[in-house]
mmCIF file of N, CA and C in Angstrom:
data_model
loop_
_atom_site.group_PDB
_atom_site.id
_atom_site.type_symbol
_atom_site.label_atom_id
_atom_site.label_comp_id
_atom_site.label_asym_id
_atom_site.label_seq_id
_atom_site.Cartn_x
_atom_site.Cartn_y
_atom_site.Cartn_z
ATOM 1 N N UNK D 178 -105.910 2.760 -138.538
ATOM 2 C CA UNK D 178 -105.989 1.569 -139.367
ATOM 3 C C UNK D 178 -107.409 1.033 -139.344
ATOM 4 N N UNK D 179 -107.794 0.437 -140.445
ATOM 5 C CA UNK D 179 -109.128 -0.148 -140.437
ATOM 6 C C UNK D 179 -109.099 -1.503 -139.725
ATOM 7 N N UNK D 180 -110.266 -1.997 -139.362
ATOM 8 C CA UNK D 180 -110.372 -3.227 -138.564
ATOM 9 C C UNK D 180 -109.790 -4.442 -139.261
ATOM 10 N N UNK D 181 -109.916 -4.494 -140.573
ATOM 11 C CA UNK D 181 -109.400 -5.637 -141.322
ATOM 12 C C UNK D 181 -107.878 -5.739 -141.193
ATOM 13 N N UNK D 182 -107.203 -4.612 -141.277
ATOM 14 C CA UNK D 182 -105.740 -4.601 -141.145
ATOM 15 C C UNK D 182 -105.348 -4.868 -139.704
ATOM 16 N N UNK D 183 -106.019 -4.208 -138.777
ATOM 17 C CA UNK D 183 -105.697 -4.362 -137.362
ATOM 18 C C UNK D 183 -105.839 -5.803 -136.904
ATOM 19 N N UNK D 184 -106.862 -6.491 -137.362
ATOM 20 C CA UNK D 184 -107.081 -7.874 -136.925
ATOM 21 C C UNK D 184 -105.948 -8.801 -137.352
ATOM 22 N N UNK D 185 -105.207 -8.431 -138.384
ATOM 23 C CA UNK D 185 -104.104 -9.266 -138.841
ATOM 24 C C UNK D 185 -102.809 -9.049 -138.073
ATOM 25 N N UNK D 186 -102.683 -7.924 -137.372
ATOM 26 C CA UNK D 186 -101.424 -7.653 -136.666
ATOM 27 C C UNK D 186 -101.603 -7.419 -135.171
ATOM 28 N N UNK D 187 -102.819 -7.514 -134.675
ATOM 29 C CA UNK D 187 -103.091 -7.154 -133.285
ATOM 30 C C UNK D 187 -102.332 -8.025 -132.273
ATOM 31 N N UNK D 188 -102.052 -9.256 -132.625
ATOM 32 C CA UNK D 188 -101.406 -10.159 -131.665
ATOM 33 C C UNK D 188 -99.895 -10.232 -131.837
ATOM 34 N N UNK D 189 -99.328 -9.391 -132.658
ATOM 35 C CA UNK D 189 -97.873 -9.349 -132.814
ATOM 36 C C UNK D 189 -97.308 -8.535 -131.659
ATOM 37 N N UNK D 190 -96.326 -9.115 -130.953
ATOM 38 C CA UNK D 190 -95.799 -8.495 -129.740
ATOM 39 C C UNK D 190 -94.867 -7.311 -129.990
ATOM 40 N N UNK D 191 -94.108 -7.347 -131.067
ATOM 41 C CA UNK D 191 -93.116 -6.302 -131.307
ATOM 42 C C UNK D 191 -93.546 -5.396 -132.455
ATOM 43 N N UNK D 192 -93.399 -4.096 -132.233
ATOM 44 C CA UNK D 192 -93.797 -3.122 -133.255
ATOM 45 C C UNK D 192 -93.003 -3.309 -134.541
ATOM 46 N N UNK D 193 -91.713 -3.606 -134.415
ATOM 47 C CA UNK D 193 -90.889 -3.757 -135.622
ATOM 48 C C UNK D 193 -91.375 -4.922 -136.483
ATOM 49 N N UNK D 194 -91.830 -5.989 -135.850
ATOM 50 C CA UNK D 194 -92.351 -7.139 -136.596
ATOM 51 C C UNK D 194 -93.687 -6.770 -137.250
ATOM 52 N N UNK D 195 -94.512 -6.020 -136.526
ATOM 53 C CA UNK D 195 -95.793 -5.579 -137.089
ATOM 54 C C UNK D 195 -95.565 -4.688 -138.307
ATOM 55 N N UNK D 196 -94.619 -3.756 -138.195
ATOM 56 C CA UNK D 196 -94.321 -2.878 -139.331
ATOM 57 C C UNK D 196 -93.775 -3.671 -140.513
ATOM 58 N N UNK D 197 -92.927 -4.656 -140.241
ATOM 59 C CA UNK D 197 -92.384 -5.483 -141.325
ATOM 60 C C UNK D 197 -93.514 -6.257 -142.004
ATOM 61 N N UNK D 198 -94.430 -6.781 -141.221
ATOM 62 C CA UNK D 198 -95.572 -7.511 -141.774
ATOM 63 C C UNK D 198 -96.422 -6.604 -142.673
ATOM 64 N N UNK D 199 -96.681 -5.386 -142.205
ATOM 65 C CA UNK D 199 -97.453 -4.433 -143.004
ATOM 66 C C UNK D 199 -96.714 -4.047 -144.282
ATOM 67 N N UNK D 200 -95.413 -3.821 -144.165
ATOM 68 C CA UNK D 200 -94.610 -3.470 -145.338
ATOM 69 C C UNK D 200 -94.638 -4.594 -146.362
ATOM 70 N N UNK D 201 -94.432 -5.819 -145.897
ATOM 71 C CA UNK D 201 -94.434 -6.963 -146.813
ATOM 72 C C UNK D 201 -95.787 -7.120 -147.506
ATOM 73 N N UNK D 202 -96.839 -6.863 -146.781
ATOM 74 C CA UNK D 202 -98.178 -7.047 -147.327
ATOM 75 C C UNK D 202 -98.553 -5.967 -148.336
ATOM 76 N N UNK D 203 -98.158 -4.726 -148.065
ATOM 77 C CA UNK D 203 -98.645 -3.622 -148.886
ATOM 78 C C UNK D 203 -97.619 -3.045 -149.854
ATOM 79 N N UNK D 204 -96.435 -3.611 -149.922
ATOM 80 C CA UNK D 204 -95.437 -3.071 -150.852
ATOM 81 C C UNK D 204 -95.113 -4.062 -151.958
ATOM 82 N N UNK D 205 -96.095 -4.812 -152.376
ATOM 83 C CA UNK D 205 -95.902 -5.754 -153.476
ATOM 84 C C UNK D 205 -95.736 -4.985 -154.776
ATOM 85 N N UNK D 206 -94.796 -5.423 -155.575
ATOM 86 C CA UNK D 206 -94.530 -4.742 -156.846
ATOM 87 C C UNK D 206 -95.440 -5.269 -157.948
ATOM 88 N N UNK D 207 -95.798 -4.369 -158.804
ATOM 89 C CA UNK D 207 -96.564 -4.711 -159.993
ATOM 90 C C UNK D 207 -95.668 -4.404 -161.183
ATOM 91 N N UNK D 208 -94.874 -5.398 -161.574
ATOM 92 C CA UNK D 208 -93.864 -5.192 -162.604
ATOM 93 C C UNK D 208 -94.468 -4.825 -163.953
ATOM 94 N N UNK D 209 -95.656 -5.315 -164.226
ATOM 95 C CA UNK D 209 -96.319 -4.968 -165.486
ATOM 96 C C UNK D 209 -96.646 -3.480 -165.502
ATOM 97 N N UNK D 210 -97.219 -2.981 -164.401
ATOM 98 C CA UNK D 210 -97.564 -1.555 -164.346
ATOM 99 C C UNK D 210 -96.308 -0.693 -164.387
ATOM 100 N N UNK D 211 -95.246 -1.111 -163.733
ATOM 101 C CA UNK D 211 -93.991 -0.360 -163.772
ATOM 102 C C UNK D 211 -93.483 -0.260 -165.205
ATOM 103 N N UNK D 212 -93.545 -1.351 -165.935
ATOM 104 C CA UNK D 212 -93.126 -1.341 -167.345
ATOM 105 C C UNK D 212 -94.009 -0.414 -168.169
ATOM 106 N N UNK D 213 -95.311 -0.456 -167.919
ATOM 107 C CA UNK D 213 -96.226 0.429 -168.641
ATOM 108 C C UNK D 213 -95.907 1.898 -168.362
ATOM 109 N N UNK D 214 -95.607 2.200 -167.112
ATOM 110 C CA UNK D 214 -95.275 3.579 -166.758
ATOM 111 C C UNK D 214 -94.003 4.040 -167.458
ATOM 112 N N UNK D 215 -93.007 3.163 -167.518
ATOM 113 C CA UNK D 215 -91.770 3.509 -168.220
ATOM 114 C C UNK D 215 -92.042 3.786 -169.694
ATOM 115 N N UNK D 216 -92.841 2.951 -170.309
ATOM 116 C CA UNK D 216 -93.183 3.154 -171.724
ATOM 117 C C UNK D 216 -93.918 4.486 -171.901
ATOM 118 N N UNK D 217 -94.871 4.757 -171.021
ATOM 119 C CA UNK D 217 -95.622 6.011 -171.121
ATOM 120 C C UNK D 217 -94.716 7.221 -170.928
ATOM 121 N N UNK D 218 -93.793 7.126 -169.964
ATOM 122 C CA UNK D 218 -92.866 8.237 -169.732
ATOM 123 C C UNK D 218 -91.968 8.489 -170.935
ATOM 124 N N UNK D 219 -91.406 7.421 -171.476
ATOM 125 C CA UNK D 219 -90.476 7.577 -172.590
ATOM 126 C C UNK D 219 -91.164 7.955 -173.894
ATOM 127 N N UNK D 220 -92.433 7.666 -174.013
ATOM 128 C CA UNK D 220 -93.128 7.970 -175.264
ATOM 129 C C UNK D 220 -93.942 9.266 -175.201
ATOM 130 N N UNK D 221 -94.029 9.871 -174.028
ATOM 131 C CA UNK D 221 -94.802 11.104 -173.891
ATOM 132 C C UNK D 221 -94.124 12.243 -174.656
ATOM 133 N N UNK D 222 -94.884 12.933 -175.461
ATOM 134 C CA UNK D 222 -94.383 14.057 -176.260
ATOM 135 C C UNK D 222 -95.230 15.289 -175.968
ATOM 136 N N UNK D 223 -94.588 16.433 -176.048
ATOM 137 C CA UNK D 223 -95.313 17.673 -175.775
ATOM 138 C C UNK D 223 -96.268 18.030 -176.906
ATOM 139 N N UNK D 224 -95.844 17.880 -178.143
ATOM 140 C CA UNK D 224 -96.649 18.252 -179.314
ATOM 141 C C UNK D 224 -97.288 19.621 -179.107
ATOM 142 N N UNK D 225 -98.601 19.690 -179.128
ATOM 143 C CA UNK D 225 -99.264 20.992 -179.012
ATOM 144 C C UNK D 225 -99.751 21.292 -177.590
ATOM 145 N N UNK D 226 -99.301 20.511 -176.622
ATOM 146 C CA UNK D 226 -99.682 20.771 -175.232
ATOM 147 C C UNK D 226 -98.944 21.997 -174.703
ATOM 148 N N UNK D 227 -99.598 22.731 -173.841
ATOM 149 C CA UNK D 227 -98.894 23.780 -173.113
ATOM 150 C C UNK D 227 -97.878 23.112 -172.202
ATOM 151 N N UNK D 228 -96.832 23.830 -171.863
ATOM 152 C CA UNK D 228 -95.780 23.269 -171.016
ATOM 153 C C UNK D 228 -96.361 22.785 -169.690
ATOM 154 N N UNK D 229 -97.254 23.549 -169.108
ATOM 155 C CA UNK D 229 -97.835 23.167 -167.822
ATOM 156 C C UNK D 229 -98.616 21.862 -167.928
ATOM 157 N N UNK D 230 -99.331 21.655 -169.025
ATOM 158 C CA UNK D 230 -100.082 20.410 -169.213
ATOM 159 C C UNK D 230 -99.144 19.227 -169.437
ATOM 160 N N UNK D 231 -98.097 19.475 -170.217
ATOM 161 C CA UNK D 231 -97.096 18.433 -170.466
ATOM 162 C C UNK D 231 -96.418 18.034 -169.152
ATOM 163 N N UNK D 232 -96.000 19.036 -168.386
ATOM 164 C CA UNK D 232 -95.345 18.761 -167.112
ATOM 165 C C UNK D 232 -96.293 18.049 -166.154
ATOM 166 N N UNK D 233 -97.554 18.424 -166.145
ATOM 167 C CA UNK D 233 -98.536 17.770 -165.274
ATOM 168 C C UNK D 233 -98.668 16.296 -165.617
ATOM 169 N N UNK D 234 -98.717 15.976 -166.905
ATOM 170 C CA UNK D 234 -98.786 14.569 -167.310
ATOM 171 C C UNK D 234 -97.527 13.813 -166.894
ATOM 172 N N UNK D 235 -96.366 14.452 -167.073
ATOM 173 C CA UNK D 235 -95.118 13.832 -166.620
ATOM 174 C C UNK D 235 -95.148 13.587 -165.117
ATOM 175 N N UNK D 236 -95.586 14.591 -164.395
ATOM 176 C CA UNK D 236 -95.600 14.504 -162.932
ATOM 177 C C UNK D 236 -96.524 13.391 -162.439
ATOM 178 N N UNK D 237 -97.660 13.229 -163.069
ATOM 179 C CA UNK D 237 -98.594 12.162 -162.702
ATOM 180 C C UNK D 237 -97.927 10.800 -162.876
ATOM 181 N N UNK D 238 -97.239 10.614 -163.994
ATOM 182 C CA UNK D 238 -96.551 9.342 -164.248
ATOM 183 C C UNK D 238 -95.402 9.136 -163.266
ATOM 184 N N UNK D 239 -94.610 10.191 -163.014
ATOM 185 C CA UNK D 239 -93.504 10.084 -162.059
ATOM 186 C C UNK D 239 -94.018 9.722 -160.670
ATOM 187 N N UNK D 240 -95.085 10.400 -160.245
ATOM 188 C CA UNK D 240 -95.632 10.139 -158.911
ATOM 189 C C UNK D 240 -96.118 8.700 -158.777
ATOM 190 N N UNK D 241 -96.778 8.203 -159.809
ATOM 191 C CA UNK D 241 -97.238 6.816 -159.740
ATOM 192 C C UNK D 241 -96.056 5.857 -159.712
ATOM 193 N N UNK D 242 -95.025 6.159 -160.489
ATOM 194 C CA UNK D 242 -93.836 5.312 -160.495
ATOM 195 C C UNK D 242 -93.156 5.311 -159.126
ATOM 196 N N UNK D 243 -93.156 6.442 -158.449
ATOM 197 C CA UNK D 243 -92.546 6.537 -157.115
ATOM 198 C C UNK D 243 -93.255 5.652 -156.095
ATOM 199 N N UNK D 244 -94.526 5.403 -156.300
ATOM 200 C CA UNK D 244 -95.275 4.535 -155.388
ATOM 201 C C UNK D 244 -94.664 3.142 -155.344
ATOM 202 N N UNK D 245 -94.094 2.711 -156.459
ATOM 203 C CA UNK D 245 -93.556 1.360 -156.556
ATOM 204 C C UNK D 245 -92.118 1.242 -156.075
ATOM 205 N N UNK D 246 -91.488 2.347 -155.697
ATOM 206 C CA UNK D 246 -90.120 2.273 -155.187
ATOM 207 C C UNK D 246 -90.123 1.579 -153.832
ATOM 208 N N UNK D 247 -89.074 0.805 -153.561
ATOM 209 C CA UNK D 247 -89.003 0.151 -152.250
ATOM 210 C C UNK D 247 -88.929 1.189 -151.134
ATOM 211 N N UNK D 248 -89.504 0.846 -150.006
ATOM 212 C CA UNK D 248 -89.461 1.743 -148.860
ATOM 213 C C UNK D 248 -88.052 1.779 -148.307
ATOM 214 N N UNK D 249 -87.608 2.973 -147.907
ATOM 215 C CA UNK D 249 -86.294 3.107 -147.304
ATOM 216 C C UNK D 249 -86.416 2.853 -145.810
ATOM 217 N N UNK D 250 -85.398 2.211 -145.276
ATOM 218 C CA UNK D 250 -85.391 1.935 -143.841
ATOM 219 C C UNK D 250 -84.609 3.032 -143.135
ATOM 220 N N UNK D 251 -85.244 3.699 -142.217
ATOM 221 C CA UNK D 251 -84.560 4.695 -141.408
ATOM 222 C C UNK D 251 -84.880 4.406 -139.957
ATOM 223 N N UNK D 252 -83.879 4.460 -139.161
ATOM 224 C CA UNK D 252 -84.056 4.225 -137.729
ATOM 225 C C UNK D 252 -83.797 5.523 -136.993
ATOM 226 N N UNK D 253 -84.653 5.858 -136.080
ATOM 227 C CA UNK D 253 -84.420 7.034 -135.251
ATOM 228 C C UNK D 253 -84.507 6.602 -133.794
ATOM 229 N N UNK D 254 -83.604 7.115 -133.041
ATOM 230 C CA UNK D 254 -83.559 6.755 -131.620
ATOM 231 C C UNK D 254 -83.769 7.972 -130.784
#
Protein backbone atom coordinates (compact mmCIF):
# COMPACT_ATOMS: atom_id res chain seq x y z
CA UNK A 1 0.00 0.00 0.00
CA UNK A 2 1.16 3.50 -0.59
CA UNK A 3 1.82 5.83 2.36
CA UNK A 4 -1.30 7.91 1.76
CA UNK A 5 -3.58 4.89 2.15
CA UNK A 6 -1.59 3.40 5.02
CA UNK A 7 -1.73 6.62 7.04
CA UNK A 8 -5.53 6.46 6.99
CA UNK A 9 -5.82 2.94 8.40
CA UNK A 10 -2.64 2.44 10.42
CA UNK A 11 -4.31 3.03 13.79
CA UNK A 12 -7.26 0.69 13.22
CA UNK A 13 -6.94 -2.22 15.64
CA UNK A 14 -8.89 -4.89 13.77
CA UNK A 15 -8.08 -6.10 10.27
CA UNK A 16 -11.75 -6.60 9.42
CA UNK A 17 -12.50 -2.96 10.23
CA UNK A 18 -9.49 -1.82 8.17
CA UNK A 19 -10.66 -3.89 5.20
CA UNK A 20 -14.20 -2.52 5.54
CA UNK A 21 -12.82 1.03 5.61
CA UNK A 22 -10.77 0.37 2.46
CA UNK A 23 -13.73 -1.25 0.71
CA UNK A 24 -16.02 1.66 1.57
CA UNK A 25 -13.46 4.16 0.36
CA UNK A 26 -12.51 2.52 -2.93
CA UNK A 27 -15.73 0.84 -4.07
CA UNK A 28 -17.79 3.95 -4.73
CA UNK A 29 -20.14 3.54 -7.66
CA UNK A 30 -20.17 5.82 -10.63
CA UNK A 31 -23.75 5.42 -11.81
CA UNK A 32 -23.25 7.72 -14.78
CA UNK A 33 -20.34 5.64 -16.09
CA UNK A 34 -22.29 2.42 -15.51
CA UNK A 35 -25.16 3.81 -17.58
CA UNK A 36 -22.74 4.86 -20.32
CA UNK A 37 -21.24 1.38 -20.39
CA UNK A 38 -24.68 -0.20 -20.72
CA UNK A 39 -25.53 2.11 -23.61
CA UNK A 40 -22.21 1.33 -25.31
CA UNK A 41 -22.71 -2.41 -24.84
CA UNK A 42 -26.25 -2.42 -26.19
CA UNK A 43 -25.42 -0.18 -29.13
CA UNK A 44 -22.19 -1.88 -30.20
CA UNK A 45 -22.52 -3.45 -33.66
CA UNK A 46 -20.11 -5.65 -35.53
CA UNK A 47 -20.65 -4.05 -38.97
CA UNK A 48 -17.40 -4.54 -40.88
CA UNK A 49 -15.25 -5.41 -37.85
CA UNK A 50 -13.57 -8.78 -37.70
CA UNK A 51 -15.08 -11.01 -35.04
CA UNK A 52 -11.94 -10.78 -32.92
CA UNK A 53 -12.04 -6.96 -32.97
CA UNK A 54 -15.75 -6.92 -32.16
CA UNK A 55 -15.25 -9.36 -29.30
CA UNK A 56 -12.29 -7.34 -28.00
CA UNK A 57 -14.42 -4.20 -27.86
CA UNK A 58 -17.16 -6.13 -26.06
CA UNK A 59 -14.65 -7.57 -23.63
CA UNK A 60 -13.20 -4.15 -22.80
CA UNK A 61 -16.68 -2.84 -21.96
CA UNK A 62 -17.59 -5.97 -19.96
CA UNK A 63 -14.35 -5.79 -17.98
CA UNK A 64 -14.88 -2.14 -17.12
CA UNK A 65 -18.46 -2.87 -16.09
CA UNK A 66 -17.24 -5.68 -13.82
CA UNK A 67 -15.09 -3.18 -11.93
CA UNK A 68 -18.27 -1.54 -10.67
CA UNK A 69 -19.83 -4.74 -9.32
CA UNK A 70 -20.05 -4.90 -5.54
CA UNK A 71 -17.34 -6.92 -3.86
CA UNK A 72 -18.41 -10.35 -2.68
CA UNK A 73 -17.82 -11.23 0.93
CA UNK A 74 -16.10 -14.55 1.48
CA UNK A 75 -14.81 -15.77 4.77
CA UNK A 76 -12.15 -18.41 5.06
CA UNK A 77 -11.07 -19.97 8.29
